[in-house]
Coordinates of C-alpha atoms in Angstrom, one line a residue:
X1 CA 84.4 100.1 90.9
X2 CA 82.5 97.1 92.2
X3 CA 79.6 95.8 89.9
X4 CA 76.2 95.4 91.2
X5 CA 74.3 92.1 90.7
X6 CA 72.7 92.2 87.3
X7 CA 75.0 94.7 86.0
X8 CA 76.8 94.1 82.7
X9 CA 80.5 93.4 81.9
X10 CA 82.5 96.6 81.5
X11 CA 84.3 96.7 78.2
X12 CA 86.8 99.4 77.0
X13 CA 88.4 100.1 73.8
X14 CA 92.0 100.7 73.5
X15 CA 93.9 101.5 70.1
X16 CA 97.4 100.7 69.4
X17 CA 99.2 104.1 68.5
X18 CA 100.4 104.2 65.0
X19 CA 101.4 106.8 62.5
X20 CA 99.0 105.5 60.0
X21 CA 95.9 105.8 62.3
X22 CA 92.8 105.5 59.6
X23 CA 91.1 108.4 60.7
X24 CA 88.7 108.3 57.8
X25 CA 87.7 104.8 58.7
X26 CA 87.6 105.0 62.6
X27 CA 86.0 107.8 64.5
X28 CA 85.9 108.3 68.3
X29 CA 82.9 110.4 69.2
X30 CA 83.2 113.1 71.7
X31 CA 81.2 111.3 74.4
X32 CA 84.1 109.1 74.9
X33 CA 82.4 105.8 74.8
X34 CA 81.2 105.6 70.9
X35 CA 83.3 104.3 68.0
X36 CA 82.0 104.5 64.6
X37 CA 83.7 102.4 61.6
X38 CA 83.2 103.1 58.1
X39 CA 84.2 100.7 55.4
X40 CA 84.8 101.4 51.8
X41 CA 82.5 99.0 49.4
X42 CA 83.8 96.9 46.8
X43 CA 83.5 99.1 43.5
X44 CA 84.4 96.5 41.2
X45 CA 82.3 96.9 37.8
X46 CA 79.3 94.5 37.6
X47 CA 79.3 93.7 41.6
X48 CA 76.4 94.6 43.7
X49 CA 77.3 95.1 47.0
X50 CA 74.6 95.7 49.6
X51 CA 76.6 95.2 52.9
X52 CA 76.6 97.8 55.5
X53 CA 79.2 100.3 55.1
X54 CA 79.1 102.1 58.6
X55 CA 78.8 100.7 62.1
X56 CA 78.6 102.2 65.4
X57 CA 79.5 100.6 68.8
X58 CA 78.7 102.3 72.3
X59 CA 81.0 100.8 75.2
X60 CA 82.1 101.9 78.5
X61 CA 85.1 104.0 77.3
X62 CA 87.7 104.5 74.8
X63 CA 91.4 104.6 75.5
X64 CA 93.2 106.3 72.9
X65 CA 96.6 107.7 73.2
X66 CA 96.4 107.5 76.9
X67 CA 99.1 106.6 79.3
X68 CA 99.6 103.3 81.2
X69 CA 98.8 104.8 84.6
X70 CA 95.4 106.0 83.2
X71 CA 94.7 102.7 81.7
X72 CA 95.2 100.9 84.9
X73 CA 93.2 103.8 86.8
X74 CA 90.2 103.1 84.5
X75 CA 90.6 99.3 84.0
X76 CA 92.2 97.6 87.1
X77 CA 92.0 99.7 90.1
X78 CA 88.3 99.0 91.0
X79 CA 88.6 95.4 90.2
X80 CA 91.6 94.9 92.5
X81 CA 90.0 97.0 95.4
X82 CA 86.8 94.9 95.1
X83 CA 89.0 91.7 95.4
X84 CA 90.4 92.9 98.7
X85 CA 86.8 93.1 99.7
X86 CA 85.9 89.6 98.9
X87 CA 84.6 90.0 95.1
X88 CA 86.1 87.8 92.4
X89 CA 87.7 89.9 89.6
X90 CA 88.8 89.5 86.2
X91 CA 90.7 91.8 83.8
X92 CA 91.3 90.2 80.2
X93 CA 92.5 91.5 77.0
X94 CA 91.1 90.6 73.5
X95 CA 92.2 91.5 70.0
X96 CA 94.1 90.6 67.0
X97 CA 97.9 89.8 67.0
X98 CA 99.9 92.9 67.4
X99 CA 97.3 95.1 68.7
X100 CA 98.9 95.7 72.2
X101 CA 97.3 93.0 74.6
X102 CA 100.5 91.8 76.4
X103 CA 101.6 95.5 76.4
X104 CA 98.4 96.3 78.3
X105 CA 98.6 93.6 80.8
X106 CA 102.5 93.3 81.4
X107 CA 103.8 96.6 79.8
X108 CA 107.5 97.2 78.8
X109 CA 110.4 96.2 80.9
X110 CA 112.7 99.3 79.5
X111 CA 110.7 101.9 81.2
X112 CA 109.1 101.8 84.7
X113 CA 106.5 104.0 83.8
X114 CA 105.2 101.8 81.0
X115 CA 104.5 98.8 83.3
X116 CA 101.2 97.3 82.5
X117 CA 98.0 96.2 84.5
X118 CA 99.6 93.2 86.1
X119 CA 102.6 94.7 87.8
X120 CA 100.4 97.7 88.9
X121 CA 97.8 95.4 90.2
X122 CA 100.4 93.5 92.1
X123 CA 101.7 96.6 93.8
X124 CA 98.1 98.0 94.6
X125 CA 97.3 94.8 96.4
X126 CA 100.4 94.9 98.9
X127 CA 99.8 98.6 99.4
X128 CA 96.3 98.0 100.5
X129 CA 97.5 95.1 102.5
X130 CA 99.9 97.1 104.5
X131 CA 97.4 99.8 104.9
X132 CA 94.3 97.8 106.2
X133 CA 96.0 96.9 109.6
X134 CA 92.8 95.9 111.1
X135 CA 92.5 92.6 108.6
X136 CA 95.2 89.9 108.2
X137 CA 95.7 88.8 104.7
X138 CA 97.3 86.1 102.9
X139 CA 98.2 86.2 99.4
X140 CA 99.0 83.4 96.9
X141 CA 100.0 83.4 93.2
X142 CA 99.6 80.7 90.3
X143 CA 100.3 81.3 86.6
X144 CA 98.8 79.1 84.0
X145 CA 99.5 78.8 80.2
X146 CA 97.2 77.1 77.8
X147 CA 99.4 76.3 74.8
X148 CA 97.5 74.2 72.1
X149 CA 94.9 73.0 74.2
X150 CA 97.5 71.9 76.9
X151 CA 97.8 73.2 80.5
X152 CA 101.2 74.2 81.6
X153 CA 102.3 75.6 85.0
X154 CA 104.7 78.5 84.4
X155 CA 106.0 78.4 87.9
X156 CA 106.7 75.0 88.0
X157 CA 110.5 75.9 87.7
X158 CA 110.3 77.5 91.0
X159 CA 112.4 75.8 93.7
X160 CA 110.6 73.4 95.8
X161 CA 107.5 73.5 93.5
X162 CA 106.5 69.6 93.2
X163 CA 106.5 68.4 89.4
X164 CA 103.4 67.5 87.8
X165 CA 103.2 65.2 84.4
X166 CA 102.0 66.3 81.2
X167 CA 98.5 64.6 81.9
X168 CA 98.4 65.6 85.5
X169 CA 96.7 69.0 85.1
X170 CA 93.0 69.3 84.5
X171 CA 90.6 71.8 84.9
X172 CA 87.8 70.4 87.7
X173 CA 84.6 71.8 89.1
X174 CA 84.3 72.9 92.7
X175 CA 81.6 72.0 95.1
X176 CA 80.5 75.8 95.2
X177 CA 80.1 76.1 91.5
X178 CA 83.5 77.4 90.6
X179 CA 86.3 75.7 88.7
X180 CA 90.1 75.2 89.6
X181 CA 93.0 73.7 87.9
X182 CA 94.3 70.4 89.6
X183 CA 98.0 70.2 89.7
X184 CA 98.6 73.9 89.4
X185 CA 101.1 75.2 91.8
X186 CA 100.0 77.8 94.4
X187 CA 102.9 80.1 95.9
X188 CA 102.5 82.2 99.0
X189 CA 103.8 85.8 98.6
X190 CA 104.4 88.3 101.3
X191 CA 105.7 91.3 99.3
X192 CA 105.4 93.1 96.0
X193 CA 109.1 92.2 95.2
X194 CA 108.2 88.4 95.7
X195 CA 105.1 88.7 93.5
X196 CA 107.1 90.5 90.8
X197 CA 109.7 87.8 91.0
X198 CA 107.1 85.1 90.3
X199 CA 105.6 87.1 87.6
X200 CA 109.0 87.6 85.8
X201 CA 109.9 83.8 86.3
X202 CA 106.5 83.0 84.5
X203 CA 107.1 85.4 81.8
X204 CA 110.3 83.8 80.9
X205 CA 108.7 80.3 80.6
X206 CA 106.1 81.5 78.0
X207 CA 106.1 80.5 74.4
X208 CA 106.6 83.5 71.9
X209 CA 107.0 83.3 68.2
X210 CA 107.4 85.8 65.3
X211 CA 105.3 86.4 62.1
X212 CA 104.8 89.3 59.6
X213 CA 102.7 91.4 62.2
X214 CA 104.6 90.8 65.4
X215 CA 108.0 89.9 66.2
X216 CA 107.3 88.7 69.6
X217 CA 103.7 87.3 69.4
X218 CA 102.3 85.4 72.3
X219 CA 101.6 81.7 71.2
X220 CA 99.5 80.9 74.2
X221 CA 96.7 82.0 76.6
X222 CA 97.9 83.0 80.0
X223 CA 96.1 83.4 83.2
X224 CA 97.8 85.0 86.4
X225 CA 95.5 84.3 89.4
X226 CA 96.0 86.2 92.7
X227 CA 94.4 84.3 95.7
X228 CA 93.5 86.6 98.5
X229 CA 92.1 85.5 102.1
X230 CA 91.2 88.1 104.6
X231 CA 90.3 87.6 108.3
X232 CA 89.4 90.5 110.7
X233 CA 91.8 91.3 113.5
X234 CA 89.5 93.1 115.8
X235 CA 86.3 90.8 115.6
X236 CA 86.4 87.4 117.1
X237 CA 84.5 85.9 114.2
X238 CA 84.8 82.7 112.7
X239 CA 83.9 84.2 109.3
X240 CA 86.4 85.1 106.7
X241 CA 86.2 86.3 102.9
X242 CA 88.2 84.9 100.0
X243 CA 88.7 86.1 96.3
X244 CA 90.4 85.3 93.1
X245 CA 91.8 88.0 90.8
X246 CA 92.3 86.6 87.2
X247 CA 94.6 88.7 85.0
X248 CA 94.2 87.1 81.7
X249 CA 96.4 87.7 78.5
X250 CA 94.8 86.0 75.7
X251 CA 96.7 85.2 72.5
X252 CA 95.6 87.3 69.5
X253 CA 93.7 86.1 66.6
X254 CA 95.4 85.7 63.4
X255 CA 94.4 86.0 59.7
X256 CA 96.9 83.4 58.1
X257 CA 96.9 85.6 54.8
X258 CA 98.4 88.4 56.7
X259 CA 100.5 86.7 59.1
X260 CA 102.1 84.3 56.7
X261 CA 102.6 81.6 59.5
X262 CA 104.1 78.4 58.4
X263 CA 105.2 75.1 60.2
X264 CA 104.7 75.2 64.2
X265 CA 103.5 78.7 64.1
X266 CA 100.8 77.8 61.8
X267 CA 99.7 75.0 64.0
X268 CA 99.7 77.5 66.9
X269 CA 97.6 79.9 65.1
X270 CA 95.0 77.2 64.3
X271 CA 94.8 76.2 68.0
X272 CA 94.6 80.2 69.0
X273 CA 91.8 80.7 66.6
X274 CA 89.9 77.6 67.6
X275 CA 89.8 78.4 71.2
X276 CA 88.8 82.1 70.7
X277 CA 86.1 81.0 68.3
X278 CA 84.7 78.8 71.1
X279 CA 85.2 81.7 73.5
X280 CA 82.7 83.7 71.4
X281 CA 80.3 81.0 71.1
X282 CA 80.2 80.8 75.0
X283 CA 79.7 84.7 75.1
X284 CA 76.8 84.4 72.7
X285 CA 75.4 81.8 74.8
X286 CA 75.7 83.9 78.0
X287 CA 74.2 86.9 76.4
X288 CA 71.2 84.9 75.1
X289 CA 69.1 84.6 78.2
X290 CA 66.9 82.0 76.5
X291 CA 69.8 79.6 76.3
X292 CA 70.0 77.2 79.1
X293 CA 73.2 75.5 78.3
X294 CA 76.7 77.3 77.8
X295 CA 79.3 75.4 76.1
X296 CA 82.2 75.9 78.6
X297 CA 83.8 72.6 78.2
X298 CA 84.5 72.9 74.4
X299 CA 88.1 74.2 75.2
X300 CA 90.4 74.4 78.0
X301 CA 90.2 78.2 77.9
X302 CA 86.5 78.5 78.3
X303 CA 86.4 76.0 81.0
X304 CA 89.3 77.5 82.9
X305 CA 87.5 81.1 82.5
X306 CA 84.0 79.8 83.5
X307 CA 84.1 82.0 86.9
X308 CA 85.1 85.0 85.0
X309 CA 82.5 84.9 82.1
X310 CA 79.0 86.3 83.5
X311 CA 79.2 84.5 86.8
X312 CA 80.3 85.3 90.4
X313 CA 83.0 87.9 89.3
X314 CA 83.7 91.8 88.4
X315 CA 84.8 91.4 84.9
X316 CA 86.3 94.1 82.6
X317 CA 87.3 93.6 79.1
X318 CA 89.9 95.7 77.1
X319 CA 89.5 95.3 73.5
X320 CA 92.6 96.1 71.7
X321 CA 92.3 97.2 67.9
X322 CA 95.0 98.0 65.3
X323 CA 93.8 101.4 63.9
X324 CA 95.3 101.0 60.3
X325 CA 93.2 100.6 57.1
X326 CA 94.7 97.4 56.4
X327 CA 93.4 95.9 59.6
X328 CA 89.7 97.4 59.4
X329 CA 88.3 93.7 59.1
X330 CA 90.0 92.6 62.2
X331 CA 89.1 95.8 64.0
X332 CA 85.3 95.1 63.0
X333 CA 85.5 91.5 64.4
X334 CA 87.1 92.7 67.7
X335 CA 84.5 95.5 68.2
X336 CA 81.6 93.0 67.5
X337 CA 83.2 90.7 70.2
X338 CA 83.2 93.6 72.6
X339 CA 79.6 94.6 72.0
X340 CA 78.6 90.9 72.6
X341 CA 80.5 90.8 75.8
X342 CA 78.8 93.7 77.0
X343 CA 75.6 91.9 76.9
X344 CA 76.8 89.6 79.4
X345 CA 75.2 90.1 83.0
X346 CA 77.3 89.7 86.1
X347 CA 76.4 88.7 89.8
X348 CA 79.2 89.3 92.0
X349 CA 78.9 88.4 95.7
X350 CA 81.3 88.4 98.6
X351 CA 82.7 85.2 99.1
X352 CA 82.3 84.8 102.9
X353 CA 83.0 81.3 104.5
X354 CA 83.1 80.1 108.0
X355 CA 86.2 78.5 109.7
X356 CA 84.9 75.2 111.4
X357 CA 87.5 75.2 113.9
X358 CA 86.8 78.6 115.2
X359 CA 83.0 78.0 114.8
X360 CA 83.1 74.9 117.0
X361 CA 85.1 76.8 119.7
X362 CA 82.8 79.7 119.4
X363 CA 79.6 77.0 119.9
X364 CA 81.3 75.4 122.8
X365 CA 81.9 78.6 124.5
X366 CA 78.2 79.7 123.9
X367 CA 77.1 76.3 125.3
X368 CA 79.2 76.9 128.4
X369 CA 77.7 80.5 129.0
X370 CA 74.1 79.1 128.3
X371 CA 74.7 76.3 130.9
X372 CA 75.9 79.1 133.5
X373 CA 72.9 81.1 132.7
X374 CA 70.6 78.2 133.3
X375 CA 72.5 77.6 136.6
X376 CA 71.9 81.0 137.7
X377 CA 68.3 81.0 136.7
X378 CA 67.7 77.6 138.5
X379 CA 69.3 79.2 141.8
X380 CA 67.0 82.2 141.5
X381 CA 64.0 79.9 141.0
X382 CA 65.1 77.7 144.0
X383 CA 65.6 74.7 141.6
X384 CA 68.5 72.9 142.8
X385 CA 70.3 69.8 141.4
X386 CA 68.9 70.4 137.7
X387 CA 71.0 68.7 135.1
X388 CA 71.0 69.6 131.4
X389 CA 73.2 66.9 130.1
X390 CA 72.1 64.6 127.6
X391 CA 70.0 61.5 128.7
X392 CA 72.2 58.4 128.8
X393 CA 71.4 55.0 127.1
X394 CA 70.2 53.6 130.6
X395 CA 68.0 56.5 131.3
X396 CA 66.4 56.1 128.0
X397 CA 66.0 52.5 128.5
X398 CA 64.4 53.3 132.0
X399 CA 62.0 55.7 130.4
X400 CA 61.0 53.2 127.9
X401 CA 60.5 50.5 130.5
X402 CA 58.0 52.8 132.3
X403 CA 56.2 53.7 129.3
X404 CA 55.7 50.0 128.3
X405 CA 54.6 49.1 131.9
X406 CA 52.2 52.2 131.7
X407 CA 50.6 51.0 128.7
X408 CA 50.2 47.4 129.9
X409 CA 48.6 48.7 133.2
X410 CA 51.1 47.5 135.7
X411 CA 52.3 51.1 136.3
X412 CA 49.8 53.8 137.4
X413 CA 52.2 56.7 137.0
X414 CA 55.5 57.4 135.3
X415 CA 57.7 58.9 138.0
X416 CA 60.8 59.4 136.1
X417 CA 63.1 57.3 138.6
X418 CA 66.1 55.5 137.2
X419 CA 67.2 52.3 138.8
X420 CA 71.0 51.7 138.5
X421 CA 71.4 48.3 137.0
X422 CA 75.1 48.4 136.6
X423 CA 76.1 48.0 140.1
X424 CA 75.2 45.1 142.2
X425 CA 75.9 46.9 145.5
X426 CA 73.3 48.8 147.4
X427 CA 73.6 52.4 146.3
X428 CA 70.9 54.0 148.8
X429 CA 68.1 56.1 147.6
X430 CA 68.1 56.3 143.7
X431 CA 68.6 59.7 142.3
X432 CA 65.8 60.9 140.0
X433 CA 66.4 61.5 136.4
X434 CA 65.0 65.1 136.7
X435 CA 64.2 66.6 140.2
X436 CA 61.7 69.1 138.8
X437 CA 58.7 68.5 136.6
X438 CA 57.1 71.1 134.4
X439 CA 54.1 71.0 132.0
X440 CA 56.3 70.2 128.8
X441 CA 54.3 68.1 126.6
X442 CA 56.1 65.5 124.5
X443 CA 54.4 63.2 122.0
X444 CA 54.6 59.7 123.1
X445 CA 55.7 58.5 119.6
X446 CA 58.9 60.2 119.9
X447 CA 59.7 57.9 122.8
X448 CA 58.4 54.7 121.9
X449 CA 56.7 54.5 118.5
X450 CA 55.6 50.8 118.6
X451 CA 53.7 51.2 122.1
X452 CA 52.3 54.4 120.7
X453 CA 50.5 52.3 118.1
X454 CA 49.1 49.9 120.9
X455 CA 48.2 52.8 122.9
X456 CA 46.2 54.4 120.0
X457 CA 44.3 51.4 119.2
X458 CA 43.3 50.5 123.0
X459 CA 43.0 54.0 124.5
X460 CA 41.5 56.1 122.0
X461 CA 39.8 58.2 124.6
X462 CA 43.1 59.5 126.2
X463 CA 45.6 62.1 125.2
X464 CA 48.7 60.9 123.4
X465 CA 50.7 63.1 125.5
X466 CA 52.5 62.3 128.7
X467 CA 54.4 64.6 131.1
X468 CA 58.1 64.4 131.0
X469 CA 60.7 66.4 132.8
X470 CA 61.7 69.8 131.0
X471 CA 65.2 69.7 129.6
X472 CA 65.1 73.6 128.9
X473 CA 64.3 76.5 131.0
X474 CA 61.7 79.1 129.6
X475 CA 62.8 81.5 127.0
X476 CA 65.0 84.3 128.0
X477 CA 62.5 87.1 127.2
X478 CA 59.7 85.4 129.1
X479 CA 62.1 84.7 132.1
X480 CA 62.9 88.4 132.1
X481 CA 59.4 89.4 132.1
X482 CA 58.6 87.4 135.2
X483 CA 61.6 88.7 136.8
X484 CA 60.6 92.4 136.2
X485 CA 57.0 91.5 137.3
X486 CA 58.4 90.1 140.9
X487 CA 61.7 90.7 142.3
X488 CA 62.7 93.2 139.6
X489 CA 59.9 95.7 140.2
X490 CA 61.3 96.2 144.0
X491 CA 64.7 96.7 142.4
X492 CA 63.1 99.1 140.0
X493 CA 61.3 101.0 142.8
X494 CA 64.8 101.3 144.6
X495 CA 66.6 102.6 141.7
X496 CA 63.8 105.3 141.0
X497 CA 64.0 106.5 144.6
X498 CA 67.7 106.7 144.5
X499 CA 67.6 108.6 141.4
X500 CA 65.4 111.2 142.9
X501 CA 67.6 111.4 145.8
X502 CA 70.7 111.8 143.7
X503 CA 68.7 114.6 141.5
X504 CA 67.9 116.4 144.6
X505 CA 71.6 116.4 146.1
X506 CA 72.8 117.5 142.6
X507 CA 70.6 120.5 142.6
X508 CA 71.6 121.4 146.3
X509 CA 75.2 121.0 145.4
X510 CA 74.7 123.5 142.6
X511 CA 73.1 126.0 144.9
X512 CA 76.0 125.7 147.4
X513 CA 78.6 126.1 144.6
X514 CA 77.0 129.2 143.3
X515 CA 77.1 130.7 146.9
X516 CA 80.5 129.8 147.5
X517 CA 81.7 131.2 144.3
X518 CA 79.7 134.5 145.0
X519 CA 81.3 135.1 148.5
X520 CA 84.9 134.2 146.9
X521 CA 84.2 136.9 144.4
X522 CA 83.1 139.3 147.0
X523 CA 86.4 138.7 149.2
X524 CA 88.4 139.1 146.1
X525 CA 86.8 142.5 145.5
X526 CA 87.4 143.5 149.3
X527 CA 91.2 142.4 149.3
X528 CA 91.9 144.3 146.1
X529 CA 90.2 147.7 147.5
X530 CA 92.2 147.1 150.9
X531 CA 95.7 146.7 148.7
X532 CA 94.8 149.8 146.8
X533 CA 93.8 151.8 150.2
X534 CA 97.1 150.6 151.8
X535 CA 99.3 151.7 148.9
X536 CA 97.7 154.8 148.9
X537 CA 98.1 155.4 152.7
X538 CA 101.7 154.6 152.6
X539 CA 102.5 157.1 149.7
X540 CA 100.7 159.8 151.5
X541 CA 102.8 159.1 154.9
X542 CA 106.2 159.2 153.3
X543 CA 105.2 162.4 151.7
X544 CA 104.3 164.1 155.0
X545 CA 107.5 163.1 156.8
X546 CA 109.8 164.4 154.2
X547 CA 107.9 167.8 154.3
X548 CA 108.1 168.0 158.1
X549 CA 112.0 167.2 157.9
X550 CA 112.4 170.0 155.4
X551 CA 110.7 172.3 157.7
X552 CA 112.6 171.4 160.7
X553 CA 115.9 171.9 158.9
X554 CA 114.8 175.2 157.8
X555 CA 114.1 176.5 161.2
X556 CA 117.5 175.1 162.7
X557 CA 120.3 178.2 163.1
X558 CA 122.9 178.3 160.4
X559 CA 125.8 177.5 162.7
X560 CA 124.2 174.2 163.6
X561 CA 123.2 173.4 160.0
X562 CA 126.7 173.8 158.9
X563 CA 128.0 171.5 161.5
X564 CA 125.3 168.8 160.7
X565 CA 126.5 169.0 157.1
X566 CA 130.2 168.8 158.0
X567 CA 129.3 165.5 160.3
X568 CA 127.4 164.0 157.4
X569 CA 130.2 164.7 155.0
X570 CA 132.8 162.9 157.3
X571 CA 130.4 159.9 157.6
X572 CA 130.2 159.7 154.0
X573 CA 134.1 160.0 153.7
X574 CA 134.5 157.3 156.4
X575 CA 132.2 154.9 154.8
X576 CA 133.9 155.1 151.4
X577 CA 137.0 154.5 153.0
X578 CA 135.9 151.7 154.9
X579 CA 134.6 150.0 151.9
X580 CA 138.0 150.5 150.0
X581 CA 140.1 149.3 152.9
X582 CA 138.4 147.3 155.0
X583 CA 140.2 146.3 158.4

């Protein structure tokens, strides 16, 4: 699903499956979009508690007890397909630690069906690349980790990747208004298998820790970016589209009293909470349309996600909650962040670019075609020897000299002739700069501004325009209209006459065809009748002959009949013998 300009960020809620789900505190309404949270008031004696005890949050969807496949279908598929069309896309998970963010984004490695949004998105990308044979795609991957406000390249260990020092990576602004990470390696991938290998390589390099709520807690924010470039195979166009698909796995917010973090884990939790707090401040600033400044540069996380937060991007947020009664305060905090994120406006557009090399080739070809068209036009107009090349420095100097002499009064007319001063040998008649003059008016100050001032002071009663040779033909539309009015009218008349003759001959052909078909049908019917009559006569003739033979046999005397029968029998016997014992 591609968001329209001015639409809001899509936000969905996903609750972690648990046997102790607080049904009396968290309620999912039947519309599939509303979550109601009820919190018990502090009933201590003598304490007045006027805080709210019930909240309702309406978002874009609730993912409760659903499969990983359904999560990807509702969250990631539309963003991935939009990225293939040239729209930037971002899918990120936000929530407290242990709420299932990494499981949602990456999934579990024990079961193929439990793979998360990132592996499924990579599979979808390469499946679509194979299906769209009319476009040529190039795909690159980068994997960034933000650990304790330090940028780390998770794919730096890949063979052939140039190493970058600790201070060599930085988030920088691009010319088009976006951001990029300087020093982050970019790896080309040509198959799903290669992309998954890079994903697993980066996952192995991530920093994880353990605390009371999560034994495998992510201690850093990670951004896997898929860079896609698409060029048409069917159109000879210099334009192409690019897009970035950011798949963000944020570290979870932690309440130190519940996690019991100490030492290095405590330090990491402080950096995580600080960056998430600044992220929420940036979201508040984006949601408030009256604010002109958004504090993206406060942390590396907000600066790196500048493109993904309310800019040229299709952004989808998955808010992961832990639906137990002991985590109700963190659940409320996550839902408040989700409702604020939903107020952020997006303005996605297709990232279309023009290849300068192909554009230059296209323009050179167009110039050549235009020159050929001008040459044909000059030939039809009996204007031979026209040149449309740029005036040389010598020609410009000659024109300025003639203008100067004309203003001084030593020259009566600007004739547009060029004197070749480079050669001392006589060259014969000098070639004109332009062989044809048309009434194209060019202001004198465009040729010689100084003498135009003198001209204006001393010749106020004359026009400031001089006749110069035309360097371009009339517009194509005007030339076409002139051609239709002159030579084109005769061609049009001939075409109309030929069309009338053609229509008449087609009508005559249809008549002759109908006559031939009628005669053929008559011949076929006559032939059929003749065959039937002939067969009937033959059958009648054979019957008459048999009848006459029978009558003659009956009228023959008995002695002759017996003799004939004996002769026929002897012939039959001789014939059978001859067949059995041939000589």
